[in-house]
Coordinates of C-alpha atoms in Angstrom, one line a residue:
P835 CA 7.8 -7.8 15.7
R836 CA 4.6 -8.9 17.4
L837 CA 2.6 -9.6 14.2
L838 CA 3.3 -10.5 10.6
V839 CA 0.9 -9.5 7.9
V840 CA 1.6 -10.8 4.4
T841 CA 0.0 -10.3 1.0
D842 CA 0.9 -13.6 -0.6
P843 CA 1.7 -16.7 1.5
A844 CA 3.4 -18.4 -1.4
A845 CA 5.8 -15.6 -2.0
D846 CA 6.5 -14.9 1.7
H847 CA 6.9 -18.5 2.7
Q848 CA 10.3 -17.9 4.2
S849 CA 9.2 -15.2 6.6
I850 CA 6.1 -17.2 7.5
E851 CA 8.1 -20.3 8.4
E852 CA 10.6 -18.3 10.4
S853 CA 7.9 -16.5 12.3
S854 CA 6.5 -19.9 13.4
Y855 CA 9.8 -20.7 15.2
V856 CA 9.3 -17.7 17.6
N857 CA 5.5 -17.9 17.8
I858 CA 4.7 -14.7 15.9
P859 CA 1.1 -14.8 14.7
V860 CA 0.6 -14.5 10.9
I861 CA -2.2 -12.8 9.1
A862 CA -2.3 -13.5 5.3
F863 CA -4.4 -12.4 2.4
C864 CA -5.1 -15.8 0.7
N865 CA -6.4 -17.0 -2.6
T866 CA -8.1 -20.3 -2.9
N867 CA -4.8 -21.9 -3.9
S868 CA -2.6 -20.2 -1.3
P869 CA -0.7 -22.4 1.2
T870 CA -2.0 -21.8 4.7
K871 CA 0.6 -23.7 6.7
Y872 CA 1.7 -21.6 9.7
V873 CA -0.9 -18.9 8.8
D874 CA -3.0 -18.1 11.8
I875 CA -5.6 -15.9 10.2
A876 CA -6.4 -16.2 6.5
I877 CA -8.3 -13.4 4.9
P878 CA -9.9 -14.6 1.7
C879 CA -9.4 -12.3 -1.3
N880 CA -8.1 -12.1 -4.8
I881 CA -4.3 -11.6 -4.6
N882 CA -3.8 -11.8 -8.3
S883 CA -5.0 -8.2 -8.9
S884 CA -3.1 -5.2 -7.6
N885 CA -6.4 -3.3 -7.2
S886 CA -7.9 -5.9 -5.0
I887 CA -4.7 -6.1 -2.9
G888 CA -4.7 -2.3 -2.5
L889 CA -8.4 -2.4 -1.5
M890 CA -7.7 -5.1 1.1
W891 CA -4.8 -3.1 2.6
W892 CA -7.1 0.0 2.7
L893 CA -9.8 -2.0 4.5
L894 CA -7.3 -3.5 7.0
A895 CA -5.8 -0.1 7.7
R896 CA -9.3 1.5 8.2
E897 CA -10.4 -1.3 10.5
V898 CA -7.2 -1.0 12.7
K899 CA -7.8 2.8 12.9
R900 CA -11.4 2.1 14.0
M901 CA -10.4 -0.4 16.6
R902 CA -7.8 1.9 18.1
G903 CA -10.5 4.7 18.3
D904 CA -8.6 7.0 15.9
I905 CA -11.7 7.3 13.6
S906 CA -15.3 6.7 14.3
R907 CA -17.6 4.2 12.5
I908 CA -20.1 7.0 11.8
T909 CA -17.9 9.3 9.7
E910 CA -16.3 8.5 6.4
W911 CA -12.6 7.9 6.2
E912 CA -11.1 10.7 4.0
I913 CA -8.2 8.5 2.8
M914 CA -9.1 7.2 -0.7
P915 CA -8.5 3.5 -1.6
D916 CA -6.6 4.4 -4.7
L917 CA -3.7 5.7 -2.6
Y918 CA -2.9 2.1 -1.8
F919 CA -2.6 1.1 -5.5
Y920 CA 0.8 1.0 -7.1
R921 CA 0.9 2.9 -10.4
E922 CA 3.9 3.4 -12.7
E923 CA 4.4 6.8 -14.1
K924 CA 3.6 7.1 -17.8
P925 CA 6.0 9.0 -20.1
E926 CA 3.5 11.9 -20.4
E927 CA 3.4 12.3 -16.6
E928 CA 7.2 12.3 -16.5
E929 CA 7.4 15.0 -19.1
E930 CA 4.9 17.2 -17.2
A931 CA 6.8 16.7 -13.9
Q932 CA 10.1 17.9 -15.4
V933 CA 11.0 21.6 -14.9
I934 CA 11.1 23.5 -18.1
D935 CA 13.9 26.1 -18.3
V936 CA 12.7 29.3 -19.8
A937 CA 15.2 31.5 -21.5
P938 CA 15.0 35.2 -20.5
T939 CA 13.1 37.3 -23.0
Q940 CA 14.3 40.5 -24.7
D941 CA 11.9 42.6 -22.7
A942 CA 13.4 41.7 -19.4
P943 CA 15.8 44.4 -18.0
A944 CA 19.4 43.5 -17.6
F945 CA 20.8 43.2 -14.1
N946 CA 24.2 44.8 -13.4
A947 CA 25.9 44.1 -10.1
A948 CA 28.1 47.2 -10.4

């Protein structure tokens, strides 16, 4: 890889240290108490909240697309930030997602393959 981007430098310390052996630059989302050893660019943000982490990944992805010229700075990006948030399915959503088998009714004509 040519670049390493990590969410939590404390949790990803092994990969950050190994990337320093081969001179791979590291970008990290950092809290005030995050270790910044071997981190080349520290982006300050709240890494304790999943919503703020999702928003930071959304902002980073949007800015990369803008720098590449894929999207312009004038138009809105149609990708919503909530797509970057991890959400567990609730039991109600799982029940709705299941396919309900419907038994044939008495009014339906019988099919004979004869």
